[in-house]
Coordinates of N, CA and C in Angstrom, one line a residue:
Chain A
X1 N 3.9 21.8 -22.5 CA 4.4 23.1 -21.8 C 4.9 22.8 -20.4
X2 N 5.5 23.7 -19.7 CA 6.0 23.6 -18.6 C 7.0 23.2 -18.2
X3 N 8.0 23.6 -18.9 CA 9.3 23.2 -18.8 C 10.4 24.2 -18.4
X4 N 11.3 24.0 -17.1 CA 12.4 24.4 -16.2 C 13.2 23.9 -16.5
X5 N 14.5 24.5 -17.0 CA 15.3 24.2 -17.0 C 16.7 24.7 -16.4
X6 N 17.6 24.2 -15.6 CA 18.5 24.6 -14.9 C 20.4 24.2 -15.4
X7 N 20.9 25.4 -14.5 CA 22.2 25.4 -15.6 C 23.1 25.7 -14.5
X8 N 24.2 25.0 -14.1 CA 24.5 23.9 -15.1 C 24.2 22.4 -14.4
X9 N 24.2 21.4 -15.2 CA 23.8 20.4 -14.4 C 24.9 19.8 -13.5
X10 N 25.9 20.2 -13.7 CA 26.9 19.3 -12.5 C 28.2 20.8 -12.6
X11 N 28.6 20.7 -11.5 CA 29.8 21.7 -11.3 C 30.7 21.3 -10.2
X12 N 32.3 21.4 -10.1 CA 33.2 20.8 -9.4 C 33.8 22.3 -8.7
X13 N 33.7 22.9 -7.4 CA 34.2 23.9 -6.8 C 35.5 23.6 -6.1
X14 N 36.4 24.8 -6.0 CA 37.3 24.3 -4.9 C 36.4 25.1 -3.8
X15 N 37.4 24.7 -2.8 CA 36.6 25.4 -1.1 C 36.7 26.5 -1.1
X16 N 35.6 27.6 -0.5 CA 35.7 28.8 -0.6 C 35.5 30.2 -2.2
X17 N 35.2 29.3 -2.8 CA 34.7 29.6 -4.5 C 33.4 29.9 -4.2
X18 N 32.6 30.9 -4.9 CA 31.3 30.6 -5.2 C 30.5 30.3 -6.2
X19 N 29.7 29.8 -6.4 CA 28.7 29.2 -7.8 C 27.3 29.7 -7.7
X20 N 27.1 30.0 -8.8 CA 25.7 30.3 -9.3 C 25.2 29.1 -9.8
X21 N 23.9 29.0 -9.6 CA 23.2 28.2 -10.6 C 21.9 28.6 -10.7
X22 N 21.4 28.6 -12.1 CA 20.3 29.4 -12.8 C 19.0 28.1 -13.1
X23 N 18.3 28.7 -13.1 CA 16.7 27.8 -13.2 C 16.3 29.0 -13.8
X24 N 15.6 28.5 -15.0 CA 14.6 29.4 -15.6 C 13.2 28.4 -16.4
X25 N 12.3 29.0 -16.3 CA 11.1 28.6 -16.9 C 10.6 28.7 -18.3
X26 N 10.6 28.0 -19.2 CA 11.1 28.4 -20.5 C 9.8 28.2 -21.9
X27 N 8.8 27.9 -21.1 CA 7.5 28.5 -21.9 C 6.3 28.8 -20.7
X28 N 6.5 29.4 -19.8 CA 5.5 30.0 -18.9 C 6.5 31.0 -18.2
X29 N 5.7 31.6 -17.3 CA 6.1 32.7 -16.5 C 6.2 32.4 -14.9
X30 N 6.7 32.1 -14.5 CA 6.9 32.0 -13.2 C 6.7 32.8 -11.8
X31 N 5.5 33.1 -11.1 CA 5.6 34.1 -10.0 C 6.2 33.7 -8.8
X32 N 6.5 32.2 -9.4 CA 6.9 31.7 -7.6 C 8.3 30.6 -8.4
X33 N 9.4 30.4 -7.6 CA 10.1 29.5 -7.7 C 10.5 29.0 -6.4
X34 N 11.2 27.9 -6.4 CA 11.4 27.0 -5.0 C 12.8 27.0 -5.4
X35 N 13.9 26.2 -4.4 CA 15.0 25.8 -4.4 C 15.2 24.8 -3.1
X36 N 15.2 23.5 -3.7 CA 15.3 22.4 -2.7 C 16.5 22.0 -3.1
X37 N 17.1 21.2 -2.0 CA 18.5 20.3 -1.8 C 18.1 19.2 -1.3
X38 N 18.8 18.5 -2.2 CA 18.7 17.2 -1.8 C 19.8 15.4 -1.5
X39 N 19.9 15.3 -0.6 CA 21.1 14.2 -0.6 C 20.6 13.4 -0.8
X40 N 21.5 11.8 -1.0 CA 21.5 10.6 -2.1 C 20.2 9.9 -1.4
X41 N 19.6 9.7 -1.9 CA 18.3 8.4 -1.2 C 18.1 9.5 -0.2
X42 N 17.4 10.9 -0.3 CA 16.7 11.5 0.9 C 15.8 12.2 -0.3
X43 N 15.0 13.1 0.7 CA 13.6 13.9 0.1 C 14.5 14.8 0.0
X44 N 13.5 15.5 -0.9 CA 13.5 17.1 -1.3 C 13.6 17.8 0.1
X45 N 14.3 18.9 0.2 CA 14.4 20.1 1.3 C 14.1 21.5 0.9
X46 N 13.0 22.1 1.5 CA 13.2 23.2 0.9 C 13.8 24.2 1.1
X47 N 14.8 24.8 0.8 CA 16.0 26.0 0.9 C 15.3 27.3 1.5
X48 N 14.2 27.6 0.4 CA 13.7 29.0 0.0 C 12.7 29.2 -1.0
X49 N 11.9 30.1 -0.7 CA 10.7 30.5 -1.9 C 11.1 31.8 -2.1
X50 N 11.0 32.1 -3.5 CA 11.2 33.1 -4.2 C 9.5 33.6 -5.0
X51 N 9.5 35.1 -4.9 CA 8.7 35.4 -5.9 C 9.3 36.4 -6.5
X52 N 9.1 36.6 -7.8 CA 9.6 37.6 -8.6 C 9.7 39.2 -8.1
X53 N 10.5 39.7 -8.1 CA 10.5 41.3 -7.9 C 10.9 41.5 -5.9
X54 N 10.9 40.1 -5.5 CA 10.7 40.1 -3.9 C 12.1 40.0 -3.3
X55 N 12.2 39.9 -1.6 CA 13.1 39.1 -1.6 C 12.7 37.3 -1.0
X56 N 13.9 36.7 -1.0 CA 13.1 35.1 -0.8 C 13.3 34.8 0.7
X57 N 12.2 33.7 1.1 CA 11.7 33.8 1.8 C 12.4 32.3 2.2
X58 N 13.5 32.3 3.1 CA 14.5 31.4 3.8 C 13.7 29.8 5.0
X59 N 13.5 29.1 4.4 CA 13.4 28.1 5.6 C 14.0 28.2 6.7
X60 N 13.6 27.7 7.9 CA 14.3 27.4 9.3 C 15.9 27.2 9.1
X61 N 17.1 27.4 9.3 CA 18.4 26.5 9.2 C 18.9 26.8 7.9
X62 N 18.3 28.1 7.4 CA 18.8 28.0 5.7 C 20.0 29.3 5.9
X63 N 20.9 29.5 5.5 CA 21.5 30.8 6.1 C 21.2 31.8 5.0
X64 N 20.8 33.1 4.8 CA 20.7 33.6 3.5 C 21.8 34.2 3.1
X65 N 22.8 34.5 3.9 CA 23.7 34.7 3.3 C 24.8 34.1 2.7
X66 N 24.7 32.8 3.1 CA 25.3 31.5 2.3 C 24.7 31.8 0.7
X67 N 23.3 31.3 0.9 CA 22.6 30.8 0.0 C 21.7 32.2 -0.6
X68 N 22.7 32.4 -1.7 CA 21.9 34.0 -2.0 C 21.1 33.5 -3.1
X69 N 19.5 34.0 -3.3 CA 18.8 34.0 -4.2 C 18.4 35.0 -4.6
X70 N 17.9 35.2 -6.2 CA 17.4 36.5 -6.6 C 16.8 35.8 -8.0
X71 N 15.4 36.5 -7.9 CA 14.2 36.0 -8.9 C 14.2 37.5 -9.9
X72 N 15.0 38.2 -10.7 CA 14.7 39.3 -11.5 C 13.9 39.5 -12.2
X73 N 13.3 38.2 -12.7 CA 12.3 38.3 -13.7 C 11.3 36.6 -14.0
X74 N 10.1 37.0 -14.2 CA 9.6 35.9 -14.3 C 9.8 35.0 -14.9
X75 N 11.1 33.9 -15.6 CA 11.2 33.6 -15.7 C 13.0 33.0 -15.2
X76 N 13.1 33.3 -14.5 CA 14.6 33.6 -14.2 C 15.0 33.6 -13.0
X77 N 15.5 32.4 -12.1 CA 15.8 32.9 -10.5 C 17.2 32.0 -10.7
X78 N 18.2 32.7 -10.2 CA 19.4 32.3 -9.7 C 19.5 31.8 -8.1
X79 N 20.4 31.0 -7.1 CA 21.1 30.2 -6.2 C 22.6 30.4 -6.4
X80 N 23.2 31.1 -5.9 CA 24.2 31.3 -5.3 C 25.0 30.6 -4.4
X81 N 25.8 30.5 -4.1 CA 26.6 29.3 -2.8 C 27.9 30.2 -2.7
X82 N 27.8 31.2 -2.1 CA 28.8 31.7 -1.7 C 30.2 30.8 -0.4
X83 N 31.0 30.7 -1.0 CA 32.2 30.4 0.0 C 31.7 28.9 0.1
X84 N 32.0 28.3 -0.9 CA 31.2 27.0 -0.7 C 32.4 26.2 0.1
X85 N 31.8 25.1 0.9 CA 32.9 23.9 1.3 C 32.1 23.0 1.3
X86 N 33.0 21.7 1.1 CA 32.7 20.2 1.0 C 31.0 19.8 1.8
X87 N 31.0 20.6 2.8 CA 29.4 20.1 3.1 C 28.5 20.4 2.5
X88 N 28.8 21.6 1.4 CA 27.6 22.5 0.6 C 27.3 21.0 -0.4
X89 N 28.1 20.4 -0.7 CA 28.6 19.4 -1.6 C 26.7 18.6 -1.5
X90 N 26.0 18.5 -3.1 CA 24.7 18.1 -2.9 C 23.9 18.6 -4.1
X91 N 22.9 17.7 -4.3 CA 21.9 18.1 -5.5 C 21.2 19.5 -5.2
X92 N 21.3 20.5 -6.3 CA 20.4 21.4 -5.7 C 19.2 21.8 -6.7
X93 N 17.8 21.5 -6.9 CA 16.7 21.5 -7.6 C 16.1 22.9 -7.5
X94 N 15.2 23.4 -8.6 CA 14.2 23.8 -8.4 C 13.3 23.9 -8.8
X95 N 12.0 24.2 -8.5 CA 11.1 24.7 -9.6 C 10.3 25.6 -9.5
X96 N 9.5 26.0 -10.8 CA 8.5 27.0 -10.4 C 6.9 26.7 -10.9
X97 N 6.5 27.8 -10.6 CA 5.2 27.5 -10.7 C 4.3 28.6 -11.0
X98 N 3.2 28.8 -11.8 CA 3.2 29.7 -12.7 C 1.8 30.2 -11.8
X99 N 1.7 31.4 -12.1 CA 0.3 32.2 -11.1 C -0.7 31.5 -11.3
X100 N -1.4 31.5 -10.0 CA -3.1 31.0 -10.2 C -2.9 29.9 -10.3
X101 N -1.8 28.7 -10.7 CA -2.0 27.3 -10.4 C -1.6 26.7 -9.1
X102 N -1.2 25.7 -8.7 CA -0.8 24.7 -7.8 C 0.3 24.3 -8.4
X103 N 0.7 23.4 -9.7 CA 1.5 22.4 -9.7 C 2.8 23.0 -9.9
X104 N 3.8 22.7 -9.4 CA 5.6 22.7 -9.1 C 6.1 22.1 -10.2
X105 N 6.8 22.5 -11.4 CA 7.5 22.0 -12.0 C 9.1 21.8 -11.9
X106 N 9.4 20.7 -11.7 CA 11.0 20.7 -11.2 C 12.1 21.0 -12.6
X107 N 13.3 21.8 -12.3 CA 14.3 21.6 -13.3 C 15.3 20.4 -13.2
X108 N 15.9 20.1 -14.1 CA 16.4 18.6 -13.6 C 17.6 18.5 -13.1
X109 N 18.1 19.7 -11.9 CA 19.3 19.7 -10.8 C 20.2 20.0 -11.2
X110 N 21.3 20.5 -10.1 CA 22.2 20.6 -10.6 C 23.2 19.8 -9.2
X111 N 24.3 19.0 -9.7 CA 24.8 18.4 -8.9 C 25.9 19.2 -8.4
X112 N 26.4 19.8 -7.3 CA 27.3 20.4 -6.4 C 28.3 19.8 -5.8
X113 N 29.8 19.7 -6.1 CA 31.1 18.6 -5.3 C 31.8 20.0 -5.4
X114 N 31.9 20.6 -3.9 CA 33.0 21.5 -3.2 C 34.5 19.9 -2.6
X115 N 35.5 20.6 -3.5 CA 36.4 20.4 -3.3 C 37.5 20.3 -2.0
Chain B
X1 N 3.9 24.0 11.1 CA 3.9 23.9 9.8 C 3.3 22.5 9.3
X2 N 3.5 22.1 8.3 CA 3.2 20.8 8.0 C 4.0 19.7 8.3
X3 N 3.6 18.6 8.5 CA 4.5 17.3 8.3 C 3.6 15.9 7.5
X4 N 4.6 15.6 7.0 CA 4.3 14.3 5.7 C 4.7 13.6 6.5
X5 N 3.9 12.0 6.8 CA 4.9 10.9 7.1 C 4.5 10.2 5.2
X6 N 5.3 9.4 5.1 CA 5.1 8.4 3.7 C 6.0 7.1 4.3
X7 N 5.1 5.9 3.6 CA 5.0 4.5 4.1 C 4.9 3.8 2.5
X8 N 5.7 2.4 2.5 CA 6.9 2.5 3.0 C 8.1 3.2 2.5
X9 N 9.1 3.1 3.0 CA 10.3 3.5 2.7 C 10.5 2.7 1.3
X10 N 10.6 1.6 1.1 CA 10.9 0.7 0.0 C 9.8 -0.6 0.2
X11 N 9.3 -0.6 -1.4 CA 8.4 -1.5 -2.1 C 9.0 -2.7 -3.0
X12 N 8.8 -3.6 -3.2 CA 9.1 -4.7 -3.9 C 7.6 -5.5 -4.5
X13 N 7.4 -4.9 -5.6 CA 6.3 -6.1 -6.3 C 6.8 -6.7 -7.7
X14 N 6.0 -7.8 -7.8 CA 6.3 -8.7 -8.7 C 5.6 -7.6 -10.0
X15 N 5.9 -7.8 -11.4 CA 5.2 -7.3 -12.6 C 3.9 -7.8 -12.4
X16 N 3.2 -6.4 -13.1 CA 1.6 -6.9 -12.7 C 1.1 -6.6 -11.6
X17 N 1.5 -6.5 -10.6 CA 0.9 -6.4 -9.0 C 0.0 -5.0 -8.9
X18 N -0.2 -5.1 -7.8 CA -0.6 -3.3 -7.4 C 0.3 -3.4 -6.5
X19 N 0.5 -1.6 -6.2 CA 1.4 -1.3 -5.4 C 0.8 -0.2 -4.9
X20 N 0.7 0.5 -3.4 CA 0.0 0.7 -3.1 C 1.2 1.7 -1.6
X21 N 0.8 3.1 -2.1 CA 1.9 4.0 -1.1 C 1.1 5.0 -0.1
X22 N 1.4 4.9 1.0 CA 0.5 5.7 2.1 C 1.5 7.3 2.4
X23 N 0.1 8.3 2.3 CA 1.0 9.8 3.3 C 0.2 10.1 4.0
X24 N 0.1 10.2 5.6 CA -0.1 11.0 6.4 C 0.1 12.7 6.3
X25 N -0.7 13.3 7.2 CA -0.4 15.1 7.0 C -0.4 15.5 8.1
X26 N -0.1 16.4 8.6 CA -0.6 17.1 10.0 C -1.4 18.1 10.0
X27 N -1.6 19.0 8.8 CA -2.1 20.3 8.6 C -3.6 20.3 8.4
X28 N -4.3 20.3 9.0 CA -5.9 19.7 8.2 C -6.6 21.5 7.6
X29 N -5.9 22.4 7.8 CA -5.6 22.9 6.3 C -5.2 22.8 5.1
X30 N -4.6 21.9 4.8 CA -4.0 21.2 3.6 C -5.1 21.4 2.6
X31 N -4.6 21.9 1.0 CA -5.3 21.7 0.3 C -5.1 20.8 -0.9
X32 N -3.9 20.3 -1.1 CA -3.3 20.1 -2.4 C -2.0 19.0 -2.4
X33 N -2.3 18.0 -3.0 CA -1.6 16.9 -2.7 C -1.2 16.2 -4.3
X34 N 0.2 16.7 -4.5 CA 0.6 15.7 -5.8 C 1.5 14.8 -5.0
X35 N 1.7 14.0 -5.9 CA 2.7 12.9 -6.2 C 3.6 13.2 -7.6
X36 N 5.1 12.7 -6.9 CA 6.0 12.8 -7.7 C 6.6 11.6 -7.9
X37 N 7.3 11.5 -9.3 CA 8.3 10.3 -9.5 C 9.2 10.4 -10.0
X38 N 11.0 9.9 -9.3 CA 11.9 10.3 -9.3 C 12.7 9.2 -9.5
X39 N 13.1 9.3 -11.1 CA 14.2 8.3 -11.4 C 15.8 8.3 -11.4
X40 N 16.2 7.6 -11.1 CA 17.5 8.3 -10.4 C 18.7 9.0 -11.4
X41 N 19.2 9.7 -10.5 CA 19.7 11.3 -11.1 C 18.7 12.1 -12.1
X42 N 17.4 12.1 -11.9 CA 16.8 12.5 -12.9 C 15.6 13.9 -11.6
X43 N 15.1 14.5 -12.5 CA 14.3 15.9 -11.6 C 12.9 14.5 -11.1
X44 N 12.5 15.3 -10.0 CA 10.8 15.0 -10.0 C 10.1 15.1 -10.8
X45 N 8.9 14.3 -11.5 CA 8.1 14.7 -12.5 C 6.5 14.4 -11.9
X46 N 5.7 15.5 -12.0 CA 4.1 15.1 -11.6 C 3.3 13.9 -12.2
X47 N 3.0 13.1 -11.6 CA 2.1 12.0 -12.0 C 0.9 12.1 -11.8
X48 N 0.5 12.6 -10.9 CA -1.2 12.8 -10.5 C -0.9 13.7 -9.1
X49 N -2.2 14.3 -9.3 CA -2.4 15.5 -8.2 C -4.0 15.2 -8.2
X50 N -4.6 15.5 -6.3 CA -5.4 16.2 -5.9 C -5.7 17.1 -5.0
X51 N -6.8 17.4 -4.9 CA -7.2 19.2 -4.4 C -8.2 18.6 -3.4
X52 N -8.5 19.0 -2.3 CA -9.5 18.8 -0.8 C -10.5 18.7 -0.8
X53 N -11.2 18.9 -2.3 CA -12.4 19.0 -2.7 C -13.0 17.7 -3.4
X54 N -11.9 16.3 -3.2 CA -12.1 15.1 -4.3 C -11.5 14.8 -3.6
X55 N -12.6 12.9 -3.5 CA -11.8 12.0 -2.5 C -11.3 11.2 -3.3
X56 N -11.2 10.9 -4.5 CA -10.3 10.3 -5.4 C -9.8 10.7 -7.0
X57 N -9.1 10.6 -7.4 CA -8.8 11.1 -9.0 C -8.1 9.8 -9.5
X58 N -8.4 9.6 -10.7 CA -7.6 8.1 -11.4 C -6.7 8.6 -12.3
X59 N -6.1 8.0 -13.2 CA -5.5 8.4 -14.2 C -5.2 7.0 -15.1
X60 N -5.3 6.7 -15.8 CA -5.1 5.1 -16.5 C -5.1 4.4 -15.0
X61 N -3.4 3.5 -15.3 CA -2.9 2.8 -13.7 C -2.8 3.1 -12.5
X62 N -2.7 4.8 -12.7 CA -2.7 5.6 -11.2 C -3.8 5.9 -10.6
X63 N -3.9 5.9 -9.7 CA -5.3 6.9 -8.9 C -5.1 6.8 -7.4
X64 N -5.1 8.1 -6.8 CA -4.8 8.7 -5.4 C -6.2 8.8 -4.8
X65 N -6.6 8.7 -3.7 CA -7.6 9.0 -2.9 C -7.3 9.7 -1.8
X66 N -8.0 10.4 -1.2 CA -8.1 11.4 -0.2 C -9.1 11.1 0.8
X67 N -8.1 10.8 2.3 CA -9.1 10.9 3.2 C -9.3 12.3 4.1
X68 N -9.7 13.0 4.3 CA -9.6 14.6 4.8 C -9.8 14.3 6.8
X69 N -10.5 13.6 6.9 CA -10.9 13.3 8.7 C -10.1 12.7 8.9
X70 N -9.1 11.8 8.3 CA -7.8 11.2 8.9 C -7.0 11.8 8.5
X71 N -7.0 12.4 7.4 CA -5.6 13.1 6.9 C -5.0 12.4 6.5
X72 N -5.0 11.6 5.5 CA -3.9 10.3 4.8 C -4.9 10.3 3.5
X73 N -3.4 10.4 2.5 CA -4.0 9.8 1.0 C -2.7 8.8 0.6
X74 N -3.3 8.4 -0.6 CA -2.6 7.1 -1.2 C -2.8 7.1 -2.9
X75 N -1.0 6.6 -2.5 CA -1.1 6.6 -4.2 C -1.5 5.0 -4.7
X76 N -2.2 5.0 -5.6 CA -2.7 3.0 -6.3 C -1.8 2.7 -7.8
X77 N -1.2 2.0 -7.5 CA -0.6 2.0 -8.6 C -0.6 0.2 -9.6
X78 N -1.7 -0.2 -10.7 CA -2.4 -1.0 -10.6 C -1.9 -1.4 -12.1
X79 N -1.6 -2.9 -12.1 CA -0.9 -3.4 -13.6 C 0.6 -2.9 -13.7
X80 N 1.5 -3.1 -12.6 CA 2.7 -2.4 -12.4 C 3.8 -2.8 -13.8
X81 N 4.5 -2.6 -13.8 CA 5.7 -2.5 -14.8 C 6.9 -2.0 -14.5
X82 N 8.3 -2.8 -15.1 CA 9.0 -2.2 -14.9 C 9.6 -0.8 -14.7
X83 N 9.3 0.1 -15.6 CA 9.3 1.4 -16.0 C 8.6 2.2 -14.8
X84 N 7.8 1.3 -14.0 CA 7.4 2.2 -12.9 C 8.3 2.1 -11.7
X85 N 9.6 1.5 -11.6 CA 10.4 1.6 -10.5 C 11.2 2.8 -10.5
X86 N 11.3 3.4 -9.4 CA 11.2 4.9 -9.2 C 11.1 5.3 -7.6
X87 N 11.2 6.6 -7.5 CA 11.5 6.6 -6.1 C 10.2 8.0 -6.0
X88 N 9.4 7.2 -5.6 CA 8.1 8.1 -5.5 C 7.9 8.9 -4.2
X89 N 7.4 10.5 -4.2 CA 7.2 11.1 -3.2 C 6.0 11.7 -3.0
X90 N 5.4 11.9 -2.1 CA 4.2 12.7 -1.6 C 4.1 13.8 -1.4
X91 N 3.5 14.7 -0.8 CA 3.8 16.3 -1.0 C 2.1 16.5 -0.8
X92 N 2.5 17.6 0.6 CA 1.1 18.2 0.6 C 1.5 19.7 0.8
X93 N 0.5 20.7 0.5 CA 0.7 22.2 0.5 C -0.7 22.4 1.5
X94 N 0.5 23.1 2.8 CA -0.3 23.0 4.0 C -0.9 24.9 4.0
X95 N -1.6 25.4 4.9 CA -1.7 26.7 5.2 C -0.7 27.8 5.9
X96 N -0.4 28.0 3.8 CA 1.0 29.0 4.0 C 0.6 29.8 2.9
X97 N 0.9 31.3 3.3 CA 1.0 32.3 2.0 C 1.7 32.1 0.9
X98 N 3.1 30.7 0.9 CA 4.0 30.7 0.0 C 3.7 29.8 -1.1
X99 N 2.4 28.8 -1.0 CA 2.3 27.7 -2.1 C 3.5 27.0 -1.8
X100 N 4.3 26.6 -0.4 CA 5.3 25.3 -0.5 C 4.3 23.9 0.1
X101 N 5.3 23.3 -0.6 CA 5.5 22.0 -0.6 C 6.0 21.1 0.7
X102 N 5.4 20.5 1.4 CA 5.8 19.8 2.0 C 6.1 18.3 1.6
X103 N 7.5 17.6 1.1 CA 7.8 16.3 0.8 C 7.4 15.0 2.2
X104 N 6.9 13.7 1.5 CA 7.2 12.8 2.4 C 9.0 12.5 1.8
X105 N 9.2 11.3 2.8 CA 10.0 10.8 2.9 C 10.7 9.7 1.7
X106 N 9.5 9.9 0.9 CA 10.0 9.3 -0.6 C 9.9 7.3 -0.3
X107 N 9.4 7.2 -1.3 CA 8.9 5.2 -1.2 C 10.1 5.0 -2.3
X108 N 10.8 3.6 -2.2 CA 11.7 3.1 -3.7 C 10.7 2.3 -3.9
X109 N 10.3 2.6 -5.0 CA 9.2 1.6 -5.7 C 10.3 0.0 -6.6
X110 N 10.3 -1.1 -6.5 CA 11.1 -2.3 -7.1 C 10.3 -2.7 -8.1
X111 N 10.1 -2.8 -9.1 CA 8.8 -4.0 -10.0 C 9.9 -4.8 -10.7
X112 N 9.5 -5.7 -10.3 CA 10.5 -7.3 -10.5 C 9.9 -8.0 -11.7
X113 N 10.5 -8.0 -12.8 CA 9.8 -8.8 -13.9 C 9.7 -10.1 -14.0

C-alpha cells in the first residue's frame, strides 16, 4: 500500500503558459501532501504543505501566486505554474501522508522544461 | 526552523564494504528521522525510519542510530552491493504544526564491483 502517483511525468511549456500537475494517493487517504522541487544533483525543496479542505501553507521564497495549490479532496492535490518561464524549468515532486502517521510517500515527479 | 547538515556529499566503496552516512540537526525538538533513496530520475523511496524514542533500528543491511544530546544520526549500510548505489538523503521533522520535512543535502552512494 502507499502509493502516489503523479501526472504527468514530463511536460514541455512555451513561456508564459500554465501547467497543472496532479499527485494523487491511490490506496490511502491523504490529510497532508507536500510539493518539493528539485534541481539536477540537489535535495528536495520544499514549495508548500497542503492539507485537505485548507489553504497551503507556502515556504519562505515560494510565491503563491506563481505556484497555485489546491488539495480538494483526500486524495487529490493539484500545483499549478502559472505564467511559467525557463527558470520555473525543474523536477517537481510530491507526496503525501496519511493521518496519524509520520512517513512521506513520494510520487515519482514530474519533470518541467518552460520553453 | 530546522537545519540538516549530511556528510558526505559522495561515497565510493568497494562491493561488500560498509558504508556509513552522517546527519546533523539543529532542532532538538526533532522527532522523526527517515532516510530516503533516490535513483536517478526515479521518486524518493523510504528505507528505514526512526522516532526520538530509539537509539537504533536495523533492518537486514540497513540500521540508523540516533544520537539525541548531539543531535546526529547515521545511516549503516553493511554487505554493500551494487543495487545500492543511489543518492541517499536524510530528513528530520523538526517542531512544526505541518509534519515537514526537513532534507539533508543528499550523499551519492558509488558501490564498485
Amino acid at each position: 500500500g502507499a502509493v502516489v502517483s503523479q501526472h504527468p511525468s514530463r511536460v514541455i511549456c512555451k513561456s508564459g503558459t500554465s501547467v497543472k500537475i496532479e499527485c494523487r494517493s491511490l490506496d490511502f487517504q491523504a490529510t497532508t501532501m507536500f510539493w518539493y522541487r528539485q534541481f539536477p544533483k540537489q535535495s528536495l525543496m520544499l514549495m508548500a504543505t497542503s492539507n485537505e479542505g485548507s489553504k497551503a501553507t507556502y515556504e519562505q521564497g515560494v510565491e503563491k501566486d506563481k505556484f497555485l495549490i489546491n488539495h480538494a479532496s483526500l486524495t487529490l492535490s493539484t500545483l499549478t505554474v502559472t505564467s511559467a518561464h525557463p527558470e520555473d524549468s525543474s523536477f517537481y515532486i510530491c507526496s503525501a501522508r496519511r493521518g496519524g502517521t509520520d512517513t512521506q510517500y513520494f510520487g515519482p515527479g514530474t519533470r518541467l522544461t518552460v520553453l | 526552523g530546522e537545519n540538516v547538515e549530511q556528510h558526505p556529499s559522495t561515497l565510493s566503496v568497494q562491493e561488500g564494504d560498509s558504508a556509513v552516512i552522517k546527519c546533523t540537526y539543529s532542532d532538538s525538538a526533532s522527532n522523526y528521522f527517515p532516510w530516503y533513496k533516490q535513483e536517478l530520475g526515479k521518486r524518493p523511496q523510504l528505507i528505514i525510519d526512526i522516532r526520538s524514542n530509539v537509539g537504533e533500528k536495523k533492518d537486514q543491511r540497513i540500521a540508523v542510530t540516533l544520537n539525541k544530546t548531539a543531535k546526529h544520526f547515521s545511516l549503516h549500510i553493511t554487505e554493500t552491493q551494487p543495487e545500492d548505489s543511489a543518492v541517499y538523503f536524510c530528513a528530520a521533522r523538526g517542531n512544526n504544526a505541518g509534519n515537514m520535512l526537513t532534507f539533508g543535502g543528499g550523499t551519492r552512494l558509488m558501490v564498485k564491483p
